[in-house]
GROMACS .gro file of C-alpha atoms in nm:
model
   93
    1ILE     CA    1   0.476   7.906   4.173
    2THR     CA    2   0.554   8.141   4.506
    3THR     CA    3   0.590   7.873   4.720
    4VAL     CA    4   0.832   7.655   4.516
    5LEU     CA    5   1.043   7.969   4.443
    6GLN     CA    6   1.055   8.061   4.800
    7MET     CA    7   1.135   7.685   4.925
    8VAL     CA    8   1.443   7.701   4.662
    9VAL     CA    9   1.546   8.033   4.766
   10ASN     CA   10   1.534   7.943   5.107
   11SER     CA   11   1.730   7.644   5.075
   12ILE     CA   12   2.013   7.748   4.809
   13ASP     CA   13   2.064   8.126   4.914
   14TYR     CA   14   1.996   8.118   5.277
   15GLY     CA   15   2.118   7.764   5.374
   16MET     CA   16   1.802   7.634   5.538
   17ASN     CA   17   1.735   7.291   5.577
   18VAL     CA   18   1.405   7.143   5.448
   19ALA     CA   19   1.232   7.176   5.779
   20GLU     CA   20   1.307   7.534   5.796
   21ALA     CA   21   1.256   7.617   5.457
   22THR     CA   22   0.924   7.464   5.472
   23ASN     CA   23   0.815   7.625   5.793
   24ALA     CA   24   0.909   7.947   5.715
   25PRO     CA   25   0.649   8.254   5.666
   26ARG     CA   26   0.575   8.323   5.311
   27PHE     CA   27   0.467   8.627   5.091
   28HIS     CA   28   0.279   8.655   4.779
   29HIS     CA   29   0.230   8.973   4.571
   30GLN     CA   30  -0.104   8.965   4.444
   31TRP     CA   31  -0.198   9.137   4.120
   32LEU     CA   32  -0.562   9.184   4.156
   33PRO     CA   33  -0.632   9.308   4.404
   34ASP     CA   34  -0.301   9.471   4.423
   35GLU     CA   35  -0.179   9.359   4.781
   36LEU     CA   36   0.142   9.169   4.957
   37ARG     CA   37   0.019   8.870   5.080
   38VAL     CA   38   0.240   8.776   5.406
   39GLU     CA   39   0.220   8.490   5.688
   40LYS     CA   40   0.239   8.566   6.040
   41GLY     CA   41   0.641   8.553   6.132
   42PHE     CA   42   0.769   8.855   5.957
   43SER     CA   43   0.925   9.132   6.156
   44PRO     CA   44   0.667   9.413   6.221
   45ASP     CA   45   0.961   9.682   6.150
   46THR     CA   46   0.961   9.462   5.788
   47LEU     CA   47   0.608   9.522   5.719
   48LYS     CA   48   0.602   9.878   5.856
   49LEU     CA   49   0.897   9.949   5.613
   50LEU     CA   50   0.698   9.795   5.317
   51GLU     CA   51   0.404   9.996   5.424
   52ALA     CA   52   0.608  10.307   5.419
   53LYS     CA   53   0.701  10.239   5.035
   54GLY     CA   54   0.342  10.233   4.945
   55GLN     CA   55   0.270   9.810   4.956
   56LYS     CA   56  -0.063   9.746   5.078
   57VAL     CA   57   0.025   9.460   5.329
   58ALA     CA   58  -0.239   9.209   5.407
   59LEU     CA   59  -0.194   8.935   5.693
   60LYS     CA   60  -0.293   8.576   5.576
   61GLU     CA   61  -0.329   8.274   5.768
   62ALA     CA   62  -0.177   8.043   5.526
   63MET     CA   63  -0.023   8.047   5.203
   64GLY     CA   64   0.092   7.729   5.006
   65SER     CA   65   0.161   7.377   5.104
   66THR     CA   66   0.461   7.178   5.003
   67GLN     CA   67   0.580   6.822   5.067
   68SER     CA   68   0.949   6.833   5.017
   69ILE     CA   69   1.228   6.601   4.992
   70MET     CA   70   1.594   6.729   5.001
   71VAL     CA   71   1.920   6.521   4.941
   72GLY     CA   72   2.146   6.658   5.232
   73PRO     CA   73   2.501   6.707   5.163
   74ASP     CA   74   2.566   6.356   5.336
   75GLY     CA   75   2.378   6.159   5.066
   76GLU     CA   76   2.064   6.109   5.268
   77LEU     CA   77   1.707   6.186   5.207
   78TYR     CA   78   1.562   6.436   5.413
   79GLY     CA   79   1.147   6.511   5.420
   80ALA     CA   80   0.918   6.750   5.519
   81SER     CA   81   0.538   6.812   5.541
   82ASP     CA   82   0.384   7.186   5.516
   83PRO     CA   83   0.222   7.195   5.888
   84ARG     CA   84  -0.035   7.453   5.654
   85SER     CA   85  -0.207   7.160   5.542
   86VAL     CA   86  -0.295   6.863   5.782
   87ASP     CA   87  -0.284   6.485   5.711
   88ASP     CA   88  -0.059   6.548   5.459
   89LEU     CA   89   0.248   6.300   5.442
   90THR     CA   90   0.622   6.331   5.258
   91ALA     CA   91   0.741   6.017   5.163
   92GLY     CA   92   1.064   5.877   4.973
   93TYR     CA   93   1.164   5.535   4.850
   0.00000   0.00000   0.00000
């Protein structure tokens, strides 16, 4: 659910295309254990600010995987296969 939400937010709120949204670093707050899991790619300053606010930040290799197709402003279909999973494919018809 976290991965799908971040794809939607990155696309709609931040104007990323499907490839940019797919490749953007991800985060997830885990309840047990209570920690904020993040992928590489977030600013070290941001991580320090989160830790200063009491977040237990844990660096994770990869989180989630998406195979996405977006309808562009021109009506064309654009796909992106998540590099976090090997041997996956995005296909549309």
